[in-house]
XYZ file of N, CA and C in Angstrom:
372
model
N 76.251 30.483 26.342
C 76.231 31.238 25.895
C 77.034 31.377 27.228
N 78.144 33.190 26.874
C 79.762 32.404 28.179
C 79.168 33.157 29.194
N 80.070 32.541 29.985
C 79.860 32.493 31.874
C 80.959 32.684 32.523
N 81.211 33.089 33.756
C 82.003 33.744 34.373
C 81.314 33.182 35.760
N 81.662 32.300 36.880
C 81.466 32.315 38.156
C 82.150 31.943 38.660
N 82.631 33.254 40.061
C 83.225 32.839 41.717
C 82.344 32.431 42.730
N 83.731 31.452 42.997
C 82.950 30.727 44.397
C 84.111 31.726 45.553
N 83.930 31.171 46.299
C 84.962 31.079 47.361
C 84.709 31.909 49.033
N 84.830 33.875 48.228
C 85.125 34.437 49.206
C 84.232 33.983 50.521
N 84.715 35.235 51.451
C 84.006 35.263 52.639
C 84.999 35.557 53.483
N 84.627 35.207 54.961
C 84.763 36.220 55.709
C 86.251 35.628 56.983
N 87.413 36.461 56.944
C 88.626 35.731 57.117
C 89.388 37.175 58.223
N 89.978 35.784 58.572
C 90.528 36.822 59.877
C 91.829 37.372 59.470
N 92.855 38.486 59.491
C 93.981 38.472 58.947
C 94.779 37.597 58.697
N 95.879 37.413 57.846
C 96.707 36.492 57.816
C 96.270 35.571 57.756
N 94.419 35.563 57.571
C 94.245 33.678 56.806
C 94.679 34.153 55.515
N 93.945 32.626 54.934
C 93.575 32.677 53.512
C 93.058 31.851 52.778
N 91.992 32.071 52.082
C 90.894 31.787 51.458
C 91.574 31.444 49.778
N 90.845 30.220 48.916
C 90.671 30.552 47.271
C 89.842 30.332 46.545
N 89.586 31.569 45.780
C 88.881 31.879 44.994
C 88.818 30.938 43.476
N 87.841 30.780 42.865
C 87.304 29.643 41.787
C 87.186 29.745 41.014
N 87.002 30.149 39.863
C 86.731 31.311 38.322
C 86.389 29.347 37.810
N 85.114 29.422 37.635
C 84.583 28.896 36.785
C 83.657 29.429 35.779
N 84.365 28.667 34.138
C 83.966 28.827 32.759
C 83.599 27.951 32.164
N 82.395 28.445 30.862
C 81.909 28.051 29.608
C 81.490 28.458 29.103
N 80.942 28.127 28.355
C 79.944 28.520 26.962
C 80.945 29.739 26.310
N 82.417 28.917 26.629
C 83.878 29.782 25.228
C 84.815 28.932 25.222
N 85.718 28.877 24.618
C 86.597 28.283 24.079
C 88.042 28.144 25.467
N 87.985 28.202 26.753
C 88.189 28.395 27.806
C 90.312 28.431 27.488
N 90.735 27.466 26.853
C 92.224 27.279 27.151
C 92.851 27.831 25.390
N 91.444 28.786 25.156
C 92.828 30.319 24.307
C 92.253 31.044 25.313
N 92.186 31.466 26.441
C 91.833 32.517 26.729
C 92.774 32.894 27.732
N 93.515 33.932 27.707
C 93.652 34.452 29.109
C 92.794 35.586 30.586
N 93.052 34.409 31.540
C 91.947 34.276 32.721
C 92.665 35.736 33.589
N 91.674 37.211 34.556
C 92.656 37.966 35.256
C 91.501 38.154 36.079
N 91.774 38.308 37.386
C 91.412 38.492 38.487
C 91.754 40.335 38.934
N 90.328 40.030 38.692
C 90.657 42.058 39.283
C 89.507 42.986 40.299
N 89.574 43.513 41.227
C 89.113 43.664 42.136
C 88.839 44.616 42.432
N 87.863 45.019 43.047
C 86.402 46.509 44.012
C 86.699 47.004 45.110
N 87.136 47.468 46.295
C 86.500 47.914 47.118
C 85.949 48.813 47.337
N 84.907 48.848 48.289
C 83.749 49.840 48.950
C 84.091 51.761 48.759
N 84.287 52.198 47.220
C 84.275 53.553 46.899
C 85.587 53.572 45.761
N 86.306 52.496 45.851
C 87.759 52.234 44.835
C 87.723 52.332 44.009
N 87.988 52.550 42.935
C 88.259 52.165 41.301
C 88.300 50.914 41.565
N 87.965 49.998 40.477
C 88.002 48.413 39.998
C 89.864 48.141 39.676
N 90.282 47.200 39.828
C 92.066 47.246 39.495
C 92.350 46.244 39.477
N 93.424 45.991 38.510
C 93.799 44.076 38.700
C 94.733 43.702 39.108
N 94.200 42.113 39.684
C 95.424 41.617 41.358
C 96.359 40.893 40.370
N 95.999 39.710 39.051
C 96.676 38.853 38.732
C 95.519 38.033 37.257
N 97.109 37.340 36.452
C 96.831 37.359 35.582
C 97.140 36.403 35.384
N 96.962 34.565 34.283
C 97.350 33.659 33.767
C 97.374 34.045 32.512
N 98.085 34.174 31.666
C 98.599 33.512 29.451
C 97.391 32.428 29.560
N 97.131 32.695 28.507
C 96.633 30.934 27.548
C 97.956 29.985 27.175
N 99.180 31.160 26.465
C 99.755 30.323 25.808
C 101.372 29.808 25.889
N 101.579 30.355 26.886
C 102.429 29.654 28.406
C 102.487 29.618 29.677
N 100.833 30.164 30.287
C 100.843 30.635 31.395
C 102.070 31.181 33.019
N 102.214 31.923 31.677
C 102.633 32.696 32.216
C 102.000 34.103 33.439
N 102.697 34.316 34.291
C 101.309 35.020 35.006
C 102.300 36.527 35.723
N 100.913 37.357 35.788
C 101.069 39.008 36.532
C 99.999 38.979 37.545
N 101.316 39.394 38.366
C 100.506 40.162 39.725
C 100.937 41.256 40.251
N 99.984 41.886 40.549
C 100.109 43.215 41.805
C 100.818 44.039 42.569
N 101.670 44.006 42.576
C 102.804 44.642 43.490
C 101.798 43.969 45.113
N 100.931 44.770 44.993
C 100.031 44.996 46.274
C 100.015 43.095 47.216
N 99.899 42.554 45.544
C 99.888 40.824 46.180
C 100.624 40.122 46.238
N 101.545 40.379 45.121
C 102.959 40.106 45.224
C 103.850 39.166 46.593
N 104.217 37.745 46.025
C 104.291 36.788 46.786
C 103.126 36.200 48.318
N 102.121 36.591 47.652
C 100.729 36.629 48.930
C 100.147 35.423 48.304
N 99.589 36.146 46.666
C 98.011 35.190 46.336
C 99.378 34.502 45.268
N 98.575 33.151 44.809
C 98.979 31.980 43.020
C 98.012 32.512 42.231
N 98.544 32.573 41.686
C 97.118 32.638 40.153
C 97.725 31.086 39.756
N 96.616 30.097 38.968
C 96.733 29.049 38.696
C 95.498 28.583 37.729
N 95.381 27.522 36.431
C 94.675 27.587 35.992
C 94.196 25.384 35.341
N 93.693 24.605 35.475
C 93.614 23.900 35.032
C 92.179 23.619 33.633
N 93.005 23.918 32.539
C 91.892 23.762 31.864
C 91.305 22.453 30.850
N 91.232 21.264 31.839
C 90.701 20.018 32.209
C 89.032 20.188 32.859
N 89.455 21.536 33.659
C 88.375 21.240 34.121
C 87.307 23.375 33.700
N 88.391 23.683 33.237
C 88.329 25.014 33.095
C 88.035 25.458 34.039
N 88.955 25.586 34.643
C 89.532 26.626 36.473
C 90.169 27.004 36.192
N 89.475 28.666 36.732
C 91.044 29.280 37.286
C 91.142 29.510 39.040
N 91.861 29.687 39.696
C 92.037 30.147 41.076
C 93.185 30.811 41.513
N 92.485 31.409 42.022
C 93.379 32.469 42.588
C 93.570 31.674 44.802
N 94.920 31.645 44.958
C 95.301 31.176 46.647
C 95.652 32.740 47.150
N 94.721 32.980 47.856
C 95.278 34.160 48.630
C 95.264 33.579 50.198
N 97.236 34.077 50.581
C 97.335 34.215 51.806
C 98.155 34.925 52.257
N 98.250 34.986 53.939
C 98.505 36.149 54.858
C 97.850 37.667 53.985
N 95.960 37.308 54.356
C 95.126 38.630 53.955
C 95.243 39.284 55.219
N 95.058 40.820 54.506
C 95.521 42.049 55.011
C 94.054 42.546 54.905
N 93.564 43.359 56.038
C 91.805 44.023 55.459
C 92.078 45.005 54.295
N 92.910 45.185 53.581
C 92.879 45.770 52.446
C 92.510 45.728 51.847
N 92.624 44.199 51.918
C 92.117 43.192 50.691
C 91.571 43.217 50.015
N 90.573 42.849 51.597
C 88.766 43.523 51.541
C 88.138 44.174 50.026
N 87.367 43.277 49.432
C 87.023 43.873 47.886
C 85.883 42.963 47.263
N 85.663 43.050 46.633
C 84.223 41.975 45.735
C 85.555 41.129 44.494
N 85.713 40.500 44.659
C 86.479 39.461 43.003
C 85.928 39.690 42.458
N 86.331 39.507 40.449
C 86.082 38.839 39.707
C 86.795 39.029 38.848
N 86.666 37.668 37.650
C 87.304 36.931 36.920
C 86.747 37.961 35.693
N 87.439 37.680 35.175
C 87.409 37.845 33.839
C 88.528 37.351 32.663
N 88.120 37.951 31.219
C 88.325 36.250 30.629
C 89.047 37.218 29.321
N 89.769 36.897 28.416
C 90.080 37.534 27.802
C 90.303 37.216 26.461
N 89.991 37.225 25.391
C 90.464 36.390 24.221
C 92.235 36.524 23.469
N 93.216 36.946 24.047
C 94.351 37.422 23.978
C 94.965 36.208 24.810
N 96.322 36.067 24.075
C 96.855 34.703 24.685
C 97.529 35.815 25.986
N 98.278 37.121 25.602
C 98.654 37.498 26.923
C 97.667 38.152 27.977
N 98.477 38.225 29.288
C 97.350 39.538 30.482
C 97.961 41.172 29.635
N 97.044 41.005 29.311
C 96.646 43.381 29.755
C 95.997 43.609 30.870
N 96.784 43.547 31.871
C 95.664 44.204 32.900
C 94.976 45.668 32.797
N 94.556 45.660 31.643
C 93.510 46.499 31.398
C 92.150 46.184 31.297
N 90.636 47.156 32.200
C 89.333 46.617 31.991
C 88.943 46.646 30.526
N 89.552 47.203 29.937
C 88.755 46.815 28.235
C 89.332 45.866 27.298
N 90.203 44.939 27.779
C 91.001 44.015 27.766
C 91.022 43.092 27.681
N 89.708 43.243 28.634
C 88.237 41.681 28.844
C 87.459 41.756 28.210
N 86.701 40.469 27.623
C 85.827 40.334 26.940
C 84.947 39.752 27.114
N 84.775 38.588 28.411
C 83.750 38.165 29.550
C 84.548 38.899 31.071
N 83.259 39.208 32.416
C 82.960 39.233 33.271
C 82.639 38.373 34.081
N 82.491 37.753 35.867
C 81.784 37.169 36.451
C 81.260 38.418 36.871
N 80.454 37.962 37.969
C 79.435 39.222 38.859
C 80.448 39.671 39.891
N 81.262 38.445 40.553
C 81.911 38.499 41.843
C 81.782 37.071 43.442
N 82.540 37.696 43.609
C 83.046 36.905 44.589
C 82.963 38.230 46.296
N 82.552 38.534 47.503
C 82.904 39.148 47.966
C 83.938 38.697 48.739
N 85.188 39.130 49.465
C 86.240 38.790 50.120
C 86.480 39.908 51.310
N 85.959 39.615 52.613
C 85.836 40.436 54.132
C 87.075 39.678 55.272
N 88.425 40.957 54.829
C 89.024 40.166 56.162
C 88.679 41.155 57.154
N 88.677 40.931 57.908
C 88.483 41.305 59.500
C 88.553 40.926 60.249
N 88.623 41.416 61.445
C 89.212 41.084 63.416
C 87.741 40.608 63.739
């Protein structure tokens, strides 16, 4: 059965870096666009970044553009989110999600599979 497992979260000081991983299994990873969403306490889940399956094109929310980088390794069925220059407002549970569509659409309803999330806390 389809599964997405996030890892790499933790506690980091402002200005620090983390790399999140999303390991996929049980579905043809190669054909799926993969996105990262996040949800902070008391806030709605929001799209952070996405990478397509067709041409590896990427999307970034304005709030993370220039600081975060998404990448994928199809041989390992894994997507990464490199997060640099982290800010306290980046604190959230980060989720990866997969869509059978080849292009990225940053709507929760556009994704077929979801991981259970990994906590990222940015604090001094």
